[in-house]
């Protein structure tokens, strides 16, 4: 076993080196404080492995993303439900298992009737991510932790899409549409989002395929902010629904999943401003402007994001098949072209990420901008569940980082009249 040496205050300490199955090298510093009294400082955790995980592999330098060893490009032909099974249970389901899995995901789609009343309490203007988080946490009031875990996993996957669609219906004042058992997972979501009781609805196979692809591409991304949140919350022993509800909140932020909404808002602003891409690229380079090119840059990908490549092609294909000409796609492509040639973006290795083109596809589906991050959450659910389950199986210790204290040293309390 190889080791790493650290010299601190002239004293040498040796630590084991752990190597992952794809050659990732990590220095195991779990005994660092015990042996040296020191801790590590890694703000933003850019260099810290928080766990061992067998779910997803990313090589940010080469633009590789694999779920349980399978390259994301090969999964383009799969269905989201089988990818969910793959991530959560570690292998592709056989035919019987897949039929049973889909059957269960269909049968558990309904919400408890009382849960529908929760929506009445939210204002019509409520952000759907707030509703999703609240509703996911509320599932724990109906399905306690003592229940069968696999059943709770199915319930969460099955009901989240119903919650998402109901939150949209609530926001536009239309009646909730119940799931239909003859429809697939993705078709059911489209039906619950867009159908109305007054007439039958035709679900476009083009949109169904695009939705399936989007969900698969978002399904997991190892220790990102929201997944780490799910693991962090779950490490205290909190139940699946509570942990995933926290993950939804983490995803909401504009530096994470909320970026897909921010990208479209940015593209709209650029289009309204006459489509002057260069002006916005210059603004993004000027730190004082406080403006960032949304959908650009990634903590891990330093070459290209494979998901963004797939989505760019898909956006072209889907829009062509549907006969839609979206001016924002042209703005996005123009912006990308200029940014990719710009020294600032090249030097800092900033490339379009998954959020850059996903919004164009969501728009083509008729999904409103404030629902984009909910779409991301629906896709990411299997990843969150897989990590929560893996963490539980590993018997993880409670996640509890340390800190370097920089506040006042010992000081005394002063009674108010003497302050
Ligand atoms: N536009 C302009 N400059 C950028 C951008 C951007 N989009 N992204 C990073 N930079 C610059 C930073 O200012 C920084 O410059 P400096 O070294 O001179 O200080 C450098 O590039 C490195 O950026 P960091 O913020 O330190 O990188 P980090 O890994 O912490 O952040 C992040 C990654 C949050 C994705 C960042 O690139 C960003 O804010 N992008 C825009 C938001 C976005 O698209 N988020 C979605 C990410 S993907 C996802 O969550 C699904």
mmCIF file of N, CA and C in Angstrom, residues 24-27 29 40-51 222-223 228 299 401:
data_model
loop_
_atom_site.group_PDB
_atom_site.id
_atom_site.type_symbol
_atom_site.label_atom_id
_atom_site.label_comp_id
_atom_site.label_asym_id
_atom_site.label_seq_id
_atom_site.Cartn_x
_atom_site.Cartn_y
_atom_site.Cartn_z
ATOM 1 N N UNK A 24 -8.359 7.118 -9.314
ATOM 2 C CA UNK A 24 -8.376 8.345 -8.493
ATOM 3 C C UNK A 24 -7.556 8.119 -7.226
ATOM 4 N N UNK A 25 -6.608 8.994 -6.987
ATOM 5 C CA UNK A 25 -5.728 8.827 -5.829
ATOM 6 C C UNK A 25 -6.165 9.776 -4.717
ATOM 7 N N UNK A 26 -6.303 9.231 -3.510
ATOM 8 C CA UNK A 26 -6.717 10.059 -2.377
ATOM 9 C C UNK A 26 -5.843 9.749 -1.165
ATOM 10 N N UNK A 27 -5.443 10.798 -0.470
ATOM 11 C CA UNK A 27 -4.699 10.603 0.770
ATOM 12 C C UNK A 27 -5.725 10.491 1.899
ATOM 13 N N UNK A 29 -6.803 11.008 5.233
ATOM 14 C CA UNK A 29 -6.337 11.819 6.374
ATOM 15 C C UNK A 29 -7.258 11.649 7.589
ATOM 16 N N UNK A 40 -7.427 19.742 7.982
ATOM 17 C CA UNK A 40 -7.223 20.278 6.628
ATOM 18 C C UNK A 40 -8.198 21.423 6.422
ATOM 19 N N UNK A 41 -7.869 22.318 5.503
ATOM 20 C CA UNK A 41 -8.789 23.401 5.155
ATOM 21 C C UNK A 41 -8.988 23.346 3.649
ATOM 22 N N UNK A 42 -10.226 23.159 3.224
ATOM 23 C CA UNK A 42 -10.522 23.029 1.799
ATOM 24 C C UNK A 42 -11.886 23.662 1.545
ATOM 25 N N UNK A 43 -11.893 25.006 1.534
ATOM 26 C CA UNK A 43 -13.167 25.712 1.410
ATOM 27 C C UNK A 43 -13.815 25.387 0.071
ATOM 28 N N UNK A 44 -15.070 25.018 0.097
ATOM 29 C CA UNK A 44 -15.779 24.612 -1.128
ATOM 30 C C UNK A 44 -15.516 23.159 -1.495
ATOM 31 N N UNK A 45 -14.688 22.484 -0.712
ATOM 32 C CA UNK A 45 -14.426 21.032 -0.875
ATOM 33 C C UNK A 45 -13.903 20.601 -2.243
ATOM 34 N N UNK A 46 -13.203 21.493 -2.938
ATOM 35 C CA UNK A 46 -12.701 21.150 -4.274
ATOM 36 C C UNK A 46 -11.699 20.009 -4.290
ATOM 37 N N UNK A 47 -11.082 19.727 -3.137
ATOM 38 C CA UNK A 47 -10.056 18.675 -3.083
ATOM 39 C C UNK A 47 -10.389 17.590 -2.072
ATOM 40 N N UNK A 48 -11.629 17.574 -1.632
ATOM 41 C CA UNK A 48 -11.967 16.651 -0.549
ATOM 42 C C UNK A 48 -12.903 15.546 -1.019
ATOM 43 N N UNK A 49 -12.471 14.323 -0.833
ATOM 44 C CA UNK A 49 -13.359 13.186 -1.088
ATOM 45 C C UNK A 49 -14.168 12.962 0.177
ATOM 46 N N UNK A 50 -15.495 13.043 0.079
ATOM 47 C CA UNK A 50 -16.309 12.939 1.291
ATOM 48 C C UNK A 50 -16.728 11.497 1.574
ATOM 49 N N UNK A 51 -16.562 10.623 0.595
ATOM 50 C CA UNK A 51 -16.996 9.236 0.779
ATOM 51 C C UNK A 51 -16.382 8.360 -0.304
ATOM 52 N N UNK A 222 -22.437 12.272 -9.174
ATOM 53 C CA UNK A 222 -21.666 12.004 -7.937
ATOM 54 C C UNK A 222 -21.822 13.084 -6.873
ATOM 55 N N UNK A 223 -20.748 13.598 -6.291
ATOM 56 C CA UNK A 223 -20.928 14.368 -5.039
ATOM 57 C C UNK A 223 -21.192 15.860 -5.260
ATOM 58 N N UNK A 228 -24.517 15.843 -2.128
ATOM 59 C CA UNK A 228 -23.766 15.899 -0.861
ATOM 60 C C UNK A 228 -24.698 16.309 0.267
ATOM 61 N N UNK A 299 -17.372 22.779 -11.705
ATOM 62 C CA UNK A 299 -16.333 22.440 -10.746
ATOM 63 C C UNK A 299 -15.487 21.266 -11.242
ATOM 64 N N UNK A 401 -18.017 18.315 9.534
ATOM 65 C CA UNK A 401 -16.703 18.898 9.260
ATOM 66 C C UNK A 401 -16.212 19.737 10.444
#
